[in-house]
Coordinates of C-alpha atoms and ligand atoms in Angstrom, one line a residue:
X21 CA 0.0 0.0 0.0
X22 CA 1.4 3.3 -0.8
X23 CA 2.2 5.9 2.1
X24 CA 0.1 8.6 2.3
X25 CA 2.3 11.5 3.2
X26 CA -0.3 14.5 2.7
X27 CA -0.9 14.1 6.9
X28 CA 2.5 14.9 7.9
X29 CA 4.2 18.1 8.9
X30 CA 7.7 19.1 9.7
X31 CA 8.9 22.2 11.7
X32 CA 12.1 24.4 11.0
X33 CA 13.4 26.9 13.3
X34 CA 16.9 28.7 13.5
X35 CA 18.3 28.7 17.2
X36 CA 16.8 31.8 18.8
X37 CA 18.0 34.0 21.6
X38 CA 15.2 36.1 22.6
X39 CA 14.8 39.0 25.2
X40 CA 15.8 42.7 25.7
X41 CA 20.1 42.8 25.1
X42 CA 19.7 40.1 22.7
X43 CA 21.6 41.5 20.0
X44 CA 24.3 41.8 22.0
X45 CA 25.9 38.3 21.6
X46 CA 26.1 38.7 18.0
X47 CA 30.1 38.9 17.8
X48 CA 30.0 35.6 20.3
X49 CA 28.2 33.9 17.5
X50 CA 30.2 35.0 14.7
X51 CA 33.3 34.0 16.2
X52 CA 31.7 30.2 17.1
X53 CA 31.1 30.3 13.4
X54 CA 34.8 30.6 13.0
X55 CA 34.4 34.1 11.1
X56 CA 37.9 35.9 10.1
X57 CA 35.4 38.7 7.9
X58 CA 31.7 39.4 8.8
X59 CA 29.5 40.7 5.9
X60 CA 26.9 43.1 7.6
X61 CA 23.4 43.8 5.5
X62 CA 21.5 46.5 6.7
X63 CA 19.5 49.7 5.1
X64 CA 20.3 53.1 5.6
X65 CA 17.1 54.1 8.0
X66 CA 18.4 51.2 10.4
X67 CA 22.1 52.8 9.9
X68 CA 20.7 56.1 10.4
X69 CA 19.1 55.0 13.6
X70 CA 22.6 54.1 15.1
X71 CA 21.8 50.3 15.3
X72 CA 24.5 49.5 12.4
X73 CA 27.6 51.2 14.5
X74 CA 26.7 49.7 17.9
X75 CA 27.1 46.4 16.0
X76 CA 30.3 47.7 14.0
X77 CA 31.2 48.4 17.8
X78 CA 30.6 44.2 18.9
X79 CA 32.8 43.3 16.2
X80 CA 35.8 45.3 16.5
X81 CA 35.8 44.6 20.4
X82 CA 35.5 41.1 19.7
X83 CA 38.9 41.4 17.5
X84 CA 36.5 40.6 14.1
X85 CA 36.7 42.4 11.2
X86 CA 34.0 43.4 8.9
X87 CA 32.8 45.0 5.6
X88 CA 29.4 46.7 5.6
X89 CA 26.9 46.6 2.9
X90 CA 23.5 49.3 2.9
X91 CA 22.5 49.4 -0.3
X92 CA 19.0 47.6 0.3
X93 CA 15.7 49.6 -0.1
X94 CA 12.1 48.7 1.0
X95 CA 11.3 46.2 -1.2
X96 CA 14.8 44.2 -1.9
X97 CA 15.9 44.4 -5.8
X98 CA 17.8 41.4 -8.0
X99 CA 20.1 44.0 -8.6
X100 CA 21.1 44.7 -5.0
X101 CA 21.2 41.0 -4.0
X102 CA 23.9 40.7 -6.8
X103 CA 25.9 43.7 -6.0
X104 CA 25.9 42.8 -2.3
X105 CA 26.8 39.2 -3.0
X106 CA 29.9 40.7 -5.7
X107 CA 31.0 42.7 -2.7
X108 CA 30.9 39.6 -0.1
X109 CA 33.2 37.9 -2.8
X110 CA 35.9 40.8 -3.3
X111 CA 35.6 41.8 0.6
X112 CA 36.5 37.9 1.4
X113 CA 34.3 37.4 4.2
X114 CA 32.7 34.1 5.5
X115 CA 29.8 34.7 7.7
X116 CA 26.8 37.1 6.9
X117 CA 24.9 39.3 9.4
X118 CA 21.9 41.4 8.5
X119 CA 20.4 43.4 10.8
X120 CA 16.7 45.6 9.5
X121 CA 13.4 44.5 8.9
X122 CA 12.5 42.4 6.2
X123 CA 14.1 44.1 3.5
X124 CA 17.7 43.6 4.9
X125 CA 17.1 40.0 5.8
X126 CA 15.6 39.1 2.9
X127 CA 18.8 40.7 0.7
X128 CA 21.0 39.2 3.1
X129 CA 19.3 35.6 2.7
X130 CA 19.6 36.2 -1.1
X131 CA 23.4 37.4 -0.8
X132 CA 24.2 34.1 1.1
X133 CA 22.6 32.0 -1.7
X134 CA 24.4 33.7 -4.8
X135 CA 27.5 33.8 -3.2
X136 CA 27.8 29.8 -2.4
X137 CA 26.3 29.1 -5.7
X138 CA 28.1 32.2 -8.3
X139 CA 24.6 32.2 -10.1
X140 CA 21.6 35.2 -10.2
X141 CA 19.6 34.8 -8.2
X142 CA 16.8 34.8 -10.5
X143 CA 17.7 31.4 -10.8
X144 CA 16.1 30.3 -7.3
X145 CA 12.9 31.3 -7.8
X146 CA 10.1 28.9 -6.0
X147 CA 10.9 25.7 -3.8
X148 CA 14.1 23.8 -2.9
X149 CA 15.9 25.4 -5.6
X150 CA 18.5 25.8 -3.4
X151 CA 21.2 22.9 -3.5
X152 CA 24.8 24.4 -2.2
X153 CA 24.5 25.5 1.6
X154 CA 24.6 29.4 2.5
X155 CA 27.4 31.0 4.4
X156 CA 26.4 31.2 8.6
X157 CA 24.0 33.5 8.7
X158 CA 22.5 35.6 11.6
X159 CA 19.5 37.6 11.6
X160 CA 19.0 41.1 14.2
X161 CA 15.1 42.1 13.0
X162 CA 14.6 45.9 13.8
X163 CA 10.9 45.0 13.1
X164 CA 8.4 42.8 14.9
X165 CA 6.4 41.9 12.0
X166 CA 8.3 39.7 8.7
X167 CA 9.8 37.5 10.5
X168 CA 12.5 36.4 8.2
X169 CA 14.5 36.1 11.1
X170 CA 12.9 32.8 11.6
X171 CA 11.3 31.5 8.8
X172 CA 12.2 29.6 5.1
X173 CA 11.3 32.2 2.7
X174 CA 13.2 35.5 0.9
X175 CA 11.3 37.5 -1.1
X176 CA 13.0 39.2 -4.1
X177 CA 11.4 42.0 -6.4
X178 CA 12.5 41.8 -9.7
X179 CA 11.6 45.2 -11.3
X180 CA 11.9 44.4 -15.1
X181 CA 9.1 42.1 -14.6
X182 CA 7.0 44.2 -12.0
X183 CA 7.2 41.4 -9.9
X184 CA 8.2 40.1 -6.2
X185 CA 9.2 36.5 -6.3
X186 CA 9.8 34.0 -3.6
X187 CA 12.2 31.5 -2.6
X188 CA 10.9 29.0 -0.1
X189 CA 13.7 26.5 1.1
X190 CA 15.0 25.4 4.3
X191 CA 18.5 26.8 3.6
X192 CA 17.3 30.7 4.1
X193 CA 16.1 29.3 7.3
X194 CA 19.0 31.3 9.1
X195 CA 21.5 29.9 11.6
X196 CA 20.8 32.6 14.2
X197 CA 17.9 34.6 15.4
X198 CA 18.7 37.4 17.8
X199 CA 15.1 39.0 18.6
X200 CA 15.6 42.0 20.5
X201 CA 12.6 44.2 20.9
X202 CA 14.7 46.9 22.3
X203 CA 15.8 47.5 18.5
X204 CA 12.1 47.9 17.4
X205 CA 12.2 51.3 19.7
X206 CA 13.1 53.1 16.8
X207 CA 10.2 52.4 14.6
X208 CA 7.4 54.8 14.2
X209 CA 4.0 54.6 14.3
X210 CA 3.3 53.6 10.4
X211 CA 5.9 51.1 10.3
X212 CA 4.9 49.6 13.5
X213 CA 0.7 49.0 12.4
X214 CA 2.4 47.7 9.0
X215 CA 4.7 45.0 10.6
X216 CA 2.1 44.0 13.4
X217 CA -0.5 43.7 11.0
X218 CA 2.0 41.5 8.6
X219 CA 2.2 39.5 12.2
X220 CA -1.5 38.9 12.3
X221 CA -1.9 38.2 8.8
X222 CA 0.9 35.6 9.3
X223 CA -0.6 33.6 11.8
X224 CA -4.2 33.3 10.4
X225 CA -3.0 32.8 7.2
X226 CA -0.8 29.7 8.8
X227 CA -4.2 28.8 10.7
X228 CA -6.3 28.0 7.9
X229 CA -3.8 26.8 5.7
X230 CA -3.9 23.9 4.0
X231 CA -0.3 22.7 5.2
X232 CA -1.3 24.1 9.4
X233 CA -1.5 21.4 11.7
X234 CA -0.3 20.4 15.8
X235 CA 2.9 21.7 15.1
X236 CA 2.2 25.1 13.8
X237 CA -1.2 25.5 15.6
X238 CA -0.8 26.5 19.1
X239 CA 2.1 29.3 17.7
X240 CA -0.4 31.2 15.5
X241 CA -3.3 31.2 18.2
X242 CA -0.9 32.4 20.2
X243 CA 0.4 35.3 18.2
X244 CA -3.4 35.9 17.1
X245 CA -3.7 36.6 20.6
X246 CA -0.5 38.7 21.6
X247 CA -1.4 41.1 18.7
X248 CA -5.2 41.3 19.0
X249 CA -4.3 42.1 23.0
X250 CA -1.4 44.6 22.1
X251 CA -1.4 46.3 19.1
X252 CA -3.8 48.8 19.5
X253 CA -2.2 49.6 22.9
X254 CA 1.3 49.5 21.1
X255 CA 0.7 52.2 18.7
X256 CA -1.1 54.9 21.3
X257 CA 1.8 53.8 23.5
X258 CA 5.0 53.4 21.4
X259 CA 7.8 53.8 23.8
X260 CA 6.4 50.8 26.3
X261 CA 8.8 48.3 26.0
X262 CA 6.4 46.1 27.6
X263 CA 3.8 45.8 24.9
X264 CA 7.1 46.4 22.5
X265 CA 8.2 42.8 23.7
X266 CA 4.8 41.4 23.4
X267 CA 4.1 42.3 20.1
X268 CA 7.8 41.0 19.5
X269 CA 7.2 37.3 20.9
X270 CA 3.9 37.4 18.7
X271 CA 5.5 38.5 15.4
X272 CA 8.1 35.2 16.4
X273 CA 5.1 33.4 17.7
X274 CA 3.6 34.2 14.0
X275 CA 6.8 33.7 12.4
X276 CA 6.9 30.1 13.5
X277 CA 3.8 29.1 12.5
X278 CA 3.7 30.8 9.0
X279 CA 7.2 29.6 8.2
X280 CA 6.3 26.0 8.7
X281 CA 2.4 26.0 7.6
X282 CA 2.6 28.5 4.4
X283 CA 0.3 31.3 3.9
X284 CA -2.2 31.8 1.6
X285 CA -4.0 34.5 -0.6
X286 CA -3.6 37.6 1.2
X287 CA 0.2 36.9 0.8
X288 CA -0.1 35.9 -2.8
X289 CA -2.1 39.0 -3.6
X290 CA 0.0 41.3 -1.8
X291 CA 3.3 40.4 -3.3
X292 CA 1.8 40.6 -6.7
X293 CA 0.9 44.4 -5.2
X294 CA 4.0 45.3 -3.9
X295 CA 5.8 43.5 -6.6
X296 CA 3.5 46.4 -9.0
X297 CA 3.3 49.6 -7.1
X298 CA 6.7 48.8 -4.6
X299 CA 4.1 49.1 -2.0
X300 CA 5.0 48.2 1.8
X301 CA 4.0 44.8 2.7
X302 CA 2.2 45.2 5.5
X303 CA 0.3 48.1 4.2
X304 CA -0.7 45.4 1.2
X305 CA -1.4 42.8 3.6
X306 CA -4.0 45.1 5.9
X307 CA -5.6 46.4 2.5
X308 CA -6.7 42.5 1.6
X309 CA -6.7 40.8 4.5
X310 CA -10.7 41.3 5.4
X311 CA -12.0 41.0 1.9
X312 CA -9.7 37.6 2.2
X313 CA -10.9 36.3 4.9
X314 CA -14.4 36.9 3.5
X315 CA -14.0 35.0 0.9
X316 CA -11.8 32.1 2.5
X317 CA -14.7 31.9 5.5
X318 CA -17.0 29.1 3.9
X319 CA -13.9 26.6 3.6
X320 CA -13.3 25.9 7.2
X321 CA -15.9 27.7 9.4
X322 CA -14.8 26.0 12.5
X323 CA -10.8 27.8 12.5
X324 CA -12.2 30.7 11.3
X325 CA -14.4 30.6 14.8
X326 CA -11.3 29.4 16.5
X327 CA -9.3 32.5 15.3
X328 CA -12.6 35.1 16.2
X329 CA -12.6 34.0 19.8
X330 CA -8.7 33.9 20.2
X331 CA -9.7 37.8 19.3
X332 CA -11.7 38.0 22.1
X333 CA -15.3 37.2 20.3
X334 CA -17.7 34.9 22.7
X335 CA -19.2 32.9 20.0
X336 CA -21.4 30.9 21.6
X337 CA -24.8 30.3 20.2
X338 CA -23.6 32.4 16.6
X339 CA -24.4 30.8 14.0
X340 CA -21.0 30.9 11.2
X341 CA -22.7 33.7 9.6
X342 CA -22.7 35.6 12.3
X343 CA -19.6 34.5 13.2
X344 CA -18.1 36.0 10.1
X345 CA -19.4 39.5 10.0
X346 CA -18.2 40.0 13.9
X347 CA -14.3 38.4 13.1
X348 CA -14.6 40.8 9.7
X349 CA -16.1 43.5 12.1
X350 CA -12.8 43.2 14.3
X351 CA -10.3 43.2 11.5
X352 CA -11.8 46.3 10.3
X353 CA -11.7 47.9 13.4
X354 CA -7.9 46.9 14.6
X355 CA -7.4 48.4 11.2
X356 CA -9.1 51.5 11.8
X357 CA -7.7 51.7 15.2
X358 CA -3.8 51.5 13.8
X359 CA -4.5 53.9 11.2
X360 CA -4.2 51.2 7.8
X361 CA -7.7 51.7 6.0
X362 CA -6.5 52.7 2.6
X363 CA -8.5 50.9 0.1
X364 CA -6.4 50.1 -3.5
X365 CA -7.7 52.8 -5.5
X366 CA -6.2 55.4 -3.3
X367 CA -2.9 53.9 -3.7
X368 CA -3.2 53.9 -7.3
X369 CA -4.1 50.6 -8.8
X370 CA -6.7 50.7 -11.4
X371 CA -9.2 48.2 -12.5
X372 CA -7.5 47.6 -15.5
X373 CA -4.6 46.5 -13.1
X374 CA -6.4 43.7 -11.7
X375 CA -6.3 40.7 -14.6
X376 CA -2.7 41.1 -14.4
X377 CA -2.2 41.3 -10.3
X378 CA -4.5 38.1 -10.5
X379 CA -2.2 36.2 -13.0
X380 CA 0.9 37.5 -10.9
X381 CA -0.9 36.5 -8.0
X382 CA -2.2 32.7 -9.6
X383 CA 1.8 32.2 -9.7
X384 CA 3.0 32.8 -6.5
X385 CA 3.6 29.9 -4.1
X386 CA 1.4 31.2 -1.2
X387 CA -1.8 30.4 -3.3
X388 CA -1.5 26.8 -3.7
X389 CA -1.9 26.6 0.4
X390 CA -5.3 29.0 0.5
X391 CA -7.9 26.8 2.1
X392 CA -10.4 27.7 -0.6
X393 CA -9.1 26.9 -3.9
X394 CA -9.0 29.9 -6.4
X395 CA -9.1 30.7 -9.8
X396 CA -8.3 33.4 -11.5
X397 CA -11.5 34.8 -11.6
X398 CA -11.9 34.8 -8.0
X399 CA -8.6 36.6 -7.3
X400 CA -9.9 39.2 -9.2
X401 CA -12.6 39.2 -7.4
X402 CA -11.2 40.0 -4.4
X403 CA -9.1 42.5 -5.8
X404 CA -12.2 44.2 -6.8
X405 CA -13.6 44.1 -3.6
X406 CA -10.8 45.9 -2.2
X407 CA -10.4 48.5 -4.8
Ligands
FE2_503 FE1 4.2 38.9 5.4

């Protein structure tokens, strides 16, 4: 008889240090990597913020040397994954360390890959396309929301074709987490509803995905509740490292669980979106994520009503309709309340957009886990509901 392997689920995660000083074993690391030359990836907002020099400052008392590399913007280019990956070569260094949000770690995943395997990085587009291992890598996010820090995916934008691709592959699953929500103190308000809300959109997309199950479960209904609880408080509140740390052990919490269990359509549709208008993610994410769950609701009722009272809905005696206009009721209000209720149009996209954000969208690996299988139509469809 054959084996049925469609029930069985495996969990990656790089070793984590968490807590408030974190970041400050990074040179401890590198040398138990054996580095003689750190790479460090980073942007120049996280530079600017003095975050890049305090780790310059680790190294050189640690006796390493280093070569720094800034040139990432918001949503990570071919082009600068291939510069930074030329410079890692001619710098001769051995061990890569980004520290940023998303954008930084993604390049810095991406950097790792072309350098062990002197190809574009076009050329690892999709799953397990990677087959020469990365440089050591270790991850400082500056953001509690994309956790690439922990999970198995890079996303790339490739501007010639409009497009933000992704590579999904254990290898960019990085050595070393360092998540430190005392570096998140420098984010402001928009940036910190974007990445939270990225967080929540992470761990229901990992709850209702076709590839969620025990091992991915209890971490997104955890983060679901971290960021339902905090968020809000977060942003009328930003210097309270208290909620700071919460909302960082939910982003991880939402990380693990995403990383492990996929996503699904809100993620497919938004990088098609930020792939198109160089949107930020999270920004994406929060524009789709209602009129997604709308149209997901009728393919597995009962986690949908799992997720509404990890939000704090008592759903006893609702029937699933109701059940679905309170959770989309309370997504539209944490959006309202962290100020992300932009609606497409006002960004820009037109309707004549939306047949080829769909086809963009139809492509990307995220779609395949949506619990409610989708054509193209129907991606359009939701597009046009969020115009
Ligand atoms: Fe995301």
């Amino acid at each position: 008889m054959a084996h049925d392997v469609t029930n069985l689920r495996k969990f990656v995660s790089p070793e984590i240090v968490f807590g408030a000083g974190s970041r400050k074993a990074v040179a401890n690391f590198a040398s138990n990597f054996g580095a003689r030359k750190v790479f460090l990836v980073s942007d120049p907002g996280v530079a600017k913020a003095g975050w890049v020099a305090e780790i310059q400052t680790l190294l050189t008392e640690a006796g390493l040397d280093y070569d720094t590399f800034t040139g990432v913007s918001p949503n990570p280019r071919v082009e600068e994954v291939m510069i930074g990956a030329e410079q890692y070569k001619s710098a001769g260094c051995d061990v890569i360390i980004a520290i940023g949000g998303g954008s930084p770690m993604d390049c810095a995943k991406g950097i790792g890959i072309v350098s062990a395997h002197g190809r574009s990085i076009l050329e690892f587009e999709g799953v397990d396309t990677i087959t020469i291992p990365s440089p050591p890598l270790i991850l400082i996010p500056t953001t509690a929301g994309t956790s690439a820090d922990v999970s198995q995916f890079a996303i790339i934008s490739d501007p010639n074709r409009r497009f933000k691709f992704s590579i999904i592959s254990k290898s960019v699953v990085p050595d070393v987490s360092l998540i430190d929500p005392e570096v998140t103190q420098t984010m402001d308000p928009f940036l910190t509803a974007c990445t939270g809300v990225d967080a929540m959109v992470h761990a229901i997309e990992a709850f209702v995905s076709t590839g969620s199950g025990p091992l991915t479960d209890a971490h997104a209904l955890e983060a679901i509740r971290l960021i339902n609880t905090h968020l809000e408080p977060l942003i009328a509140n930003p210097s309270d490292a208290q909620l700071r740390e919460q909302i960082m052990l939910g982003s991880m919490q939402a990380g693990l669980a995403f990383s492990n269990a996929i996503l699904g359509a809100v993620h497919a549709m938004s990088h098609s979106l930020g792939g198109f208008l160089d949107l930020p993610h999270g920004l994406c994410n929060a524009m789709l994520l209602d009129h997604v769950v709308a149209y997901n609701f009728s393919a597995c009722e009962d986690r949908f009503k799992r997720i509404a009272e990890t939000m704090g809905i008592d759903t006893r005696g609702m029937t699933p309709p109701v059940v679905r206009e309170r959770l989309l009721g309370r997504i539209t209000e944490l959006k309202r309340h962290v100020g992300l209720e932009k609606r497409l149009a006002e960004l820009g996209v037109r309707n004549s957009d939306i047949p080829s954000l769909s086809g963009f969208a139809m492509q990307d690996p995220c779609i395949v886990t949506n619990p409610r299988k989708s054509s193209q139509r129907d991606v359009e469809v939701v597009y046009e509901e969020a115009l």
